[in-house]
mmCIF file with all atom_site columns, C-alpha atoms in Angstrom:
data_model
loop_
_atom_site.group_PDB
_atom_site.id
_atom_site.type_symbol
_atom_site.label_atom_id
_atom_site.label_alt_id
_atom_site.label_comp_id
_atom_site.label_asym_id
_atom_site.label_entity_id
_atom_site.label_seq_id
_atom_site.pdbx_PDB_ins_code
_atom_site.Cartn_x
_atom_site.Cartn_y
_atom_site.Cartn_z
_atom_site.occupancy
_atom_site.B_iso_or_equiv
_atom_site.pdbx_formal_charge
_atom_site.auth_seq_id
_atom_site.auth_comp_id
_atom_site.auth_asym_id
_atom_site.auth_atom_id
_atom_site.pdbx_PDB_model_num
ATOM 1   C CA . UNK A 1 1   ? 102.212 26.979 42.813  1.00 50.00 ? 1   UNK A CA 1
ATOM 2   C CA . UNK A 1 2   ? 102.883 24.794 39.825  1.00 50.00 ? 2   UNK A CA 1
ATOM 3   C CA . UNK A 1 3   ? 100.068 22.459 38.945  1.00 50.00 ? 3   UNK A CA 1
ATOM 4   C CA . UNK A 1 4   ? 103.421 19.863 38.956  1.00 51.00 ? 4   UNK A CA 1
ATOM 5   C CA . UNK A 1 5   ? 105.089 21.342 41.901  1.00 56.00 ? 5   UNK A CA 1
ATOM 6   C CA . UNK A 1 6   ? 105.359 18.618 45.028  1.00 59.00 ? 6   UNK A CA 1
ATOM 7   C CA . UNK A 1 7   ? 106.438 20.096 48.195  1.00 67.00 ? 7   UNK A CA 1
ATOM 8   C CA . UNK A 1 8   ? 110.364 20.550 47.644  1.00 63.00 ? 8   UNK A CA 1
ATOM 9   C CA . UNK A 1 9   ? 111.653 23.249 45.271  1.00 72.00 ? 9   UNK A CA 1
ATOM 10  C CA . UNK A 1 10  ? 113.633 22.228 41.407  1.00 66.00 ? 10  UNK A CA 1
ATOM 11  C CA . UNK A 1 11  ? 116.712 23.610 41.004  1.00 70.00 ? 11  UNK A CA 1
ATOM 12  C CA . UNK A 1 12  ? 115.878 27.221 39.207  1.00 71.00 ? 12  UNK A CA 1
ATOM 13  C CA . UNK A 1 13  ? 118.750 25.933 35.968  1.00 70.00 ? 13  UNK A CA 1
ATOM 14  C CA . UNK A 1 14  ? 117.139 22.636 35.749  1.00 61.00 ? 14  UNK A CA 1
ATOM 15  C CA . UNK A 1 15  ? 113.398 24.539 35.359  1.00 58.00 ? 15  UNK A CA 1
ATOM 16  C CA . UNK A 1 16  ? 114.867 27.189 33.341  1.00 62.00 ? 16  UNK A CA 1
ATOM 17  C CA . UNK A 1 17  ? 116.151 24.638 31.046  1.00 55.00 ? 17  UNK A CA 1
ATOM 18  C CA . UNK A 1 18  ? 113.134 21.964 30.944  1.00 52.00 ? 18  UNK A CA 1
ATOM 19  C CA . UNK A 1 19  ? 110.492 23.902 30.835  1.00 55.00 ? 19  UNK A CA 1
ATOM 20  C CA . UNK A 1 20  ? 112.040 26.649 28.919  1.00 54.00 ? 20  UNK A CA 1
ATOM 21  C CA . UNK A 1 21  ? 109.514 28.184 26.292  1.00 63.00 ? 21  UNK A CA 1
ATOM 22  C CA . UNK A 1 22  ? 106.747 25.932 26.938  1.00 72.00 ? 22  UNK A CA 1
ATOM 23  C CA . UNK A 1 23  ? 104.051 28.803 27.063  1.00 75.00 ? 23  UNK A CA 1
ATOM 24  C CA . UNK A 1 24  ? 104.958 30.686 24.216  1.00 81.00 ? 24  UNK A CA 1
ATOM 25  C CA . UNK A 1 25  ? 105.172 27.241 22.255  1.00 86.00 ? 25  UNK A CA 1
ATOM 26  C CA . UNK A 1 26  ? 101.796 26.674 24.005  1.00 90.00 ? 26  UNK A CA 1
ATOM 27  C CA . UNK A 1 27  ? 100.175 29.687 21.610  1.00 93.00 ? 27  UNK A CA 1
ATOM 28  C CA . UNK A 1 28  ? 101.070 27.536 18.876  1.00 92.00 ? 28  UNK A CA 1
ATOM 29  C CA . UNK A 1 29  ? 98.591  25.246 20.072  1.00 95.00 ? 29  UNK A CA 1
ATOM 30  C CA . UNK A 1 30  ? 96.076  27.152 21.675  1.00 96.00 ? 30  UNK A CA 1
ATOM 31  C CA . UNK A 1 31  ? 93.287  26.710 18.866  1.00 96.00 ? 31  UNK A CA 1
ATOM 32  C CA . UNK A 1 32  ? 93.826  22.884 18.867  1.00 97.00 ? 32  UNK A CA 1
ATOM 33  C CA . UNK A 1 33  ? 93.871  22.787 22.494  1.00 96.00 ? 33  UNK A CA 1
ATOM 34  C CA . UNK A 1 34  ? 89.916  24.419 22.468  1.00 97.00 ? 34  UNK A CA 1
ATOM 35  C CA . UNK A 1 35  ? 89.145  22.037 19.268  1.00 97.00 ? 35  UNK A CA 1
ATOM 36  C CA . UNK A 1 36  ? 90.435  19.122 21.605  1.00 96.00 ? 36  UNK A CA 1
ATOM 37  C CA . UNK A 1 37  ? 88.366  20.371 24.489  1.00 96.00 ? 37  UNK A CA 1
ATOM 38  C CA . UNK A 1 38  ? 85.160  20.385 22.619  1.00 97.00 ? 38  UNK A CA 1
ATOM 39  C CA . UNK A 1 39  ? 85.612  16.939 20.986  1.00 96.00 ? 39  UNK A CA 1
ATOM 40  C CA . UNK A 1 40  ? 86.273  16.090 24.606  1.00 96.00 ? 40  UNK A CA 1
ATOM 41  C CA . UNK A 1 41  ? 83.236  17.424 26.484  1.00 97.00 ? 41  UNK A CA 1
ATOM 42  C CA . UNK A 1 42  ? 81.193  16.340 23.718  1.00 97.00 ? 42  UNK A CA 1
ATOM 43  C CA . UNK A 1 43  ? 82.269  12.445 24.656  1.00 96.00 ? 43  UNK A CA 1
ATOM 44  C CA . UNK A 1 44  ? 81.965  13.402 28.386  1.00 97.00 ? 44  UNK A CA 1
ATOM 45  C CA . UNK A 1 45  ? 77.963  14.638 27.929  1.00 97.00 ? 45  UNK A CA 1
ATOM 46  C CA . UNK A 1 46  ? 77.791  11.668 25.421  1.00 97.00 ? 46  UNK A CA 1
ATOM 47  C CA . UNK A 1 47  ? 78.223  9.050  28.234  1.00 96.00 ? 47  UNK A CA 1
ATOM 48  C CA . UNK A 1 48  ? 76.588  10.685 30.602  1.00 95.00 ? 48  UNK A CA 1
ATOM 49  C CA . UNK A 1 49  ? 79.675  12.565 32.791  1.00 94.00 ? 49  UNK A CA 1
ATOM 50  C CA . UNK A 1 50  ? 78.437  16.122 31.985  1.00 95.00 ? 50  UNK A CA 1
ATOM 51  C CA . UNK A 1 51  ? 74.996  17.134 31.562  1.00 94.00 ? 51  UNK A CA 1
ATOM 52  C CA . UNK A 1 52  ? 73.673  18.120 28.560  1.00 93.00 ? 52  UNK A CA 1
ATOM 53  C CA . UNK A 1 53  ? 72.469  22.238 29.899  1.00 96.00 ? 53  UNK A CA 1
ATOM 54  C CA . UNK A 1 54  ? 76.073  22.310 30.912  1.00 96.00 ? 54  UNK A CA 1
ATOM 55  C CA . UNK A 1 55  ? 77.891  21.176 27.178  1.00 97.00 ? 55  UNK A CA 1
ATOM 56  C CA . UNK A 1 56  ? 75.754  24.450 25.348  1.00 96.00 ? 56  UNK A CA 1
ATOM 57  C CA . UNK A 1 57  ? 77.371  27.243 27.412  1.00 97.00 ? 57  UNK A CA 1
ATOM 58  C CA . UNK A 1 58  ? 81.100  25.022 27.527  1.00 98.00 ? 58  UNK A CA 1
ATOM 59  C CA . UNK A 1 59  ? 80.666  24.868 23.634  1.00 98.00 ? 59  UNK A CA 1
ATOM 60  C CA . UNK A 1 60  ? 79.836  28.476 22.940  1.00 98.00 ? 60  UNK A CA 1
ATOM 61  C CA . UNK A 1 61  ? 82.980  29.877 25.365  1.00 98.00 ? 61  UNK A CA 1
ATOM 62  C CA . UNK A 1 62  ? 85.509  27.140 23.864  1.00 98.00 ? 62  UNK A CA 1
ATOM 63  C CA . UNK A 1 63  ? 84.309  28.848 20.571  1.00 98.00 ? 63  UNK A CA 1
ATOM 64  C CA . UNK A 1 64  ? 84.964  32.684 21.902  1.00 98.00 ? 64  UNK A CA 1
ATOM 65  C CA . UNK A 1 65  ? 88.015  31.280 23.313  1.00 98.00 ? 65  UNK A CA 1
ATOM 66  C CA . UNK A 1 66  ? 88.861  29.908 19.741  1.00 97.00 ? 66  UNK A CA 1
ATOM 67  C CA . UNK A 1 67  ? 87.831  32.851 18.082  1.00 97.00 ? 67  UNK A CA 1
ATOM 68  C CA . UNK A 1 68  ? 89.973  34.947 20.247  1.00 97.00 ? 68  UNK A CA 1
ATOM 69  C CA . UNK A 1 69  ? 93.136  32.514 19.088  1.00 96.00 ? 69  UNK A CA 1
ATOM 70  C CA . UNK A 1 70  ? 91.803  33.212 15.397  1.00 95.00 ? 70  UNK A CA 1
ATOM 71  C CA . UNK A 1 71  ? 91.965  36.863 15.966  1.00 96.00 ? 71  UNK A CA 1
ATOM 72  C CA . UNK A 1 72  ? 95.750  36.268 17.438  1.00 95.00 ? 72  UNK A CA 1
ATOM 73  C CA . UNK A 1 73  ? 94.346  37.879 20.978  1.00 96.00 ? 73  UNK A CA 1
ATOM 74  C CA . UNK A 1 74  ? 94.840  34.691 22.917  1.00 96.00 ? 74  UNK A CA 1
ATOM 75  C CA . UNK A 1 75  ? 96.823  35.220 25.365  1.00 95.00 ? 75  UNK A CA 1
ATOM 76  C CA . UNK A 1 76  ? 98.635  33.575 28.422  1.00 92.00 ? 76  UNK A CA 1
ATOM 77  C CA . UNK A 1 77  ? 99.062  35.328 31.561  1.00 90.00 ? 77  UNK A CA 1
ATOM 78  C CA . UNK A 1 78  ? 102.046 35.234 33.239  1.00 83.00 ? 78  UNK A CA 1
ATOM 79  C CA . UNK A 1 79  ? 100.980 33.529 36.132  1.00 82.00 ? 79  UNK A CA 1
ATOM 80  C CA . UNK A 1 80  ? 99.035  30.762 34.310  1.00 86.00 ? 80  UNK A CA 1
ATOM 81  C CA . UNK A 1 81  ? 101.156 27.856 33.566  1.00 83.00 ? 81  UNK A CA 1
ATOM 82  C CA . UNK A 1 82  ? 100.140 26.585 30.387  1.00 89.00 ? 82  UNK A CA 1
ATOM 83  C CA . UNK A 1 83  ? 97.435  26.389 27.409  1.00 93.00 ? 83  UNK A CA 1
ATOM 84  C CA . UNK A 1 84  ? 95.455  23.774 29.064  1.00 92.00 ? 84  UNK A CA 1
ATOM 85  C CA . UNK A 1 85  ? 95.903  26.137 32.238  1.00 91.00 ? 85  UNK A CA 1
ATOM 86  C CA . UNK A 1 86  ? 94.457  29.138 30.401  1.00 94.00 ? 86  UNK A CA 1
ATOM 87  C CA . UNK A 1 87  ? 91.671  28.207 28.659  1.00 96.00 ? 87  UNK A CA 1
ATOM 88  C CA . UNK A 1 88  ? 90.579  26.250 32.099  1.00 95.00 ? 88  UNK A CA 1
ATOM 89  C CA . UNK A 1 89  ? 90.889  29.819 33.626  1.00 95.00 ? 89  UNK A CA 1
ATOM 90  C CA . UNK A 1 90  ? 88.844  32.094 31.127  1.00 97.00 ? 90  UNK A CA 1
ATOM 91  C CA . UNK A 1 91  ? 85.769  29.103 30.763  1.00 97.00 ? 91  UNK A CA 1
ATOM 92  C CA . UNK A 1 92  ? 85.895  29.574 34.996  1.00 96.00 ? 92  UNK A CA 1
ATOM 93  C CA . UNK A 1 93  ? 85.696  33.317 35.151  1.00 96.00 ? 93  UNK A CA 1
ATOM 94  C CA . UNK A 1 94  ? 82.832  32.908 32.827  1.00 96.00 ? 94  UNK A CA 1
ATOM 95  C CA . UNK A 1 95  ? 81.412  29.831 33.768  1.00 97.00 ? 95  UNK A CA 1
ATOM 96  C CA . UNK A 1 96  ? 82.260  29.074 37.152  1.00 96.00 ? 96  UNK A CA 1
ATOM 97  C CA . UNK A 1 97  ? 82.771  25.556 38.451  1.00 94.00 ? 97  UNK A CA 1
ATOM 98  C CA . UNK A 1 98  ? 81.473  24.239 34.885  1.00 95.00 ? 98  UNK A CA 1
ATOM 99  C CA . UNK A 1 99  ? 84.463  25.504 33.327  1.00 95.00 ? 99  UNK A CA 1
ATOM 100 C CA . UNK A 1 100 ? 86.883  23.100 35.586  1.00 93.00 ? 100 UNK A CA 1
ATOM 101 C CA . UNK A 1 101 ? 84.949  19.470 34.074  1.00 93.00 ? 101 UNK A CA 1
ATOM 102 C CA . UNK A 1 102 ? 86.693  20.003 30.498  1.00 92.00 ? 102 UNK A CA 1
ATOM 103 C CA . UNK A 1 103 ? 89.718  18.167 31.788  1.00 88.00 ? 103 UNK A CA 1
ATOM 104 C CA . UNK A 1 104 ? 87.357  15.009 33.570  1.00 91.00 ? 104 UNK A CA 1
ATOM 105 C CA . UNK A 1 105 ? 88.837  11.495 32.946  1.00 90.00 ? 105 UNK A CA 1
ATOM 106 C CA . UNK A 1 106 ? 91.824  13.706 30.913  1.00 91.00 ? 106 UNK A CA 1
ATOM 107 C CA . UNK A 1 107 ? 95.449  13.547 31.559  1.00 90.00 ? 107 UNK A CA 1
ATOM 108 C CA . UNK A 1 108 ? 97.923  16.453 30.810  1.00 87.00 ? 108 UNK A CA 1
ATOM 109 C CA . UNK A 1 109 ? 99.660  13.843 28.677  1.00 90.00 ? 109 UNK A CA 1
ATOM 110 C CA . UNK A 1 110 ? 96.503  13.529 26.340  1.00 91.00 ? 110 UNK A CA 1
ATOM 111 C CA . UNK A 1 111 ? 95.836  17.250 26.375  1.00 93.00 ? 111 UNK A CA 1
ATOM 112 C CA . UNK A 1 112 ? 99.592  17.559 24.329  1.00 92.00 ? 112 UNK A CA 1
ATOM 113 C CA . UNK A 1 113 ? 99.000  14.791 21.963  1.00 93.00 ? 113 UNK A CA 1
ATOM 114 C CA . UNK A 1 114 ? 95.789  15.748 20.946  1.00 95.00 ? 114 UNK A CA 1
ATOM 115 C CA . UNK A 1 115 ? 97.035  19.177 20.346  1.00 95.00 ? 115 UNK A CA 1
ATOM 116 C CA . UNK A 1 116 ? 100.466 18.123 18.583  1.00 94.00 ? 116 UNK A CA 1
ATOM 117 C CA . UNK A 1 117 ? 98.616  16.104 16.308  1.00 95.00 ? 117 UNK A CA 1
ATOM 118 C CA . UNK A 1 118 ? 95.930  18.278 15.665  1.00 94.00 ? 118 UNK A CA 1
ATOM 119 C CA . UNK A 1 119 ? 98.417  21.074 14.858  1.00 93.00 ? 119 UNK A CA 1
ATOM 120 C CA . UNK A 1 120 ? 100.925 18.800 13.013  1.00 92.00 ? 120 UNK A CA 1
ATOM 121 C CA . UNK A 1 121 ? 97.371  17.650 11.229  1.00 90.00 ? 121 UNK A CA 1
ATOM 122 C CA . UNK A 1 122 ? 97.295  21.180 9.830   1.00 89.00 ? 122 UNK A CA 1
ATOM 123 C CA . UNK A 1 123 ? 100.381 22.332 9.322   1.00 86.00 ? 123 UNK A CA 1
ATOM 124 C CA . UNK A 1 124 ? 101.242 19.094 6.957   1.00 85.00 ? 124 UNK A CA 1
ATOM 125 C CA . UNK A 1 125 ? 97.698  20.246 5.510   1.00 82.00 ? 125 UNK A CA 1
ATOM 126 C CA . UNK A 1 126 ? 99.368  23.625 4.828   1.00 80.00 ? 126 UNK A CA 1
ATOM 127 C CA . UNK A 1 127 ? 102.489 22.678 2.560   1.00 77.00 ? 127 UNK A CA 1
ATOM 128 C CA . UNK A 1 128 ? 102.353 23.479 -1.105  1.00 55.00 ? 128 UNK A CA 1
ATOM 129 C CA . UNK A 1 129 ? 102.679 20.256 -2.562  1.00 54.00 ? 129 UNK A CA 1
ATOM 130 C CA . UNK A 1 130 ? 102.826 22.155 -5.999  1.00 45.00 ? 130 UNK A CA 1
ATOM 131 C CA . UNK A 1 131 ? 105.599 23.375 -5.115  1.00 53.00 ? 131 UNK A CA 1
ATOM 132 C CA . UNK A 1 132 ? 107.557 20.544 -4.870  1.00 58.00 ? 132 UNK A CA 1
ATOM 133 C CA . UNK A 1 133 ? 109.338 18.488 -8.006  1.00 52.00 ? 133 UNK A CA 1
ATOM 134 C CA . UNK A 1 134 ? 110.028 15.217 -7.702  1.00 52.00 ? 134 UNK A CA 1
ATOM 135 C CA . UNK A 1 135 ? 113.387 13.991 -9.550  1.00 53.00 ? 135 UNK A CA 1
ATOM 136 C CA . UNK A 1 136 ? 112.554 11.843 -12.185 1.00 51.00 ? 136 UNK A CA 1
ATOM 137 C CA . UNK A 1 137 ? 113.338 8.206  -11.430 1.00 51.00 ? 137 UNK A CA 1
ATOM 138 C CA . UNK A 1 138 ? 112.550 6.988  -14.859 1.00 47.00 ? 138 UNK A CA 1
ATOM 139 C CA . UNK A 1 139 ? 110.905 8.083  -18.273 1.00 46.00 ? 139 UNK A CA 1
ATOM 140 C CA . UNK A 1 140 ? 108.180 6.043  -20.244 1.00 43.00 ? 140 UNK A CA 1
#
């Protein structure tokens, strides 16, 4: 079951065409999704909503997990929905019930716009700009 599913099923054309290639887009963002996901936990243990022995061992898997994405072995399974999904997964097979308070006080929404910006952040950080000319408007 579909962290979205209610209890009626979607039309298999209308999920076929909204959801699409969501989870290999997803690997796109995989690495920002961990980056997010630290910055987050690091607020959470900040005011108090995760204790500070529990942010160390979060910390150091979000970093395998984002070394794995480095190494382009990140991977998601074909029963795992999403990104948010999978990394939720691996930091609970390592780190049991810890690994589930990453996404405390955190919608799905924010989870995408933090990683769309971060990886629109870096991608615009990525373009040449020596490779551009400009036309000249006007000559001194």
């Amino acid at each position: 079951m579909k962290l979205w599913e209610k209890n009626f099923e979607v039309n298999k054309e209308i999920e076929r065409f909204t959801v699409g290639r969501d989870r290999e887009m997803d690997l796109y963002l995989a690495r920002y999704d961990v980056l997010g996901s630290m910055a987050h936990i690091t607020m959470l243990q900040s005011i108090g909503l995760l204790e500070a022995a529990e942010l160390e061992p979060l910390l150091a898997e979000l970093r395998n997990i984002y070394a794995q994405c480095e190494r382009g072995e990140f991977e998601i399974e074909a029963d795992v929905e999403d990104v948010h999904s999978q990394v939720e997964m691996l930091l609970t097979r390592k780190l049991g019930d810890m690994g589930k308070k990453i996404h405390s006080g955190r919608s799905r929404n924010d989870q995408v716009l933090v990683d769309l910006k971060l990886f629109t952040r870096h991608e615009l950080r990525a373009v040449s700009y020596t490779h551009l000319t400009l036309p000249t408007i006007c000559s001194v």
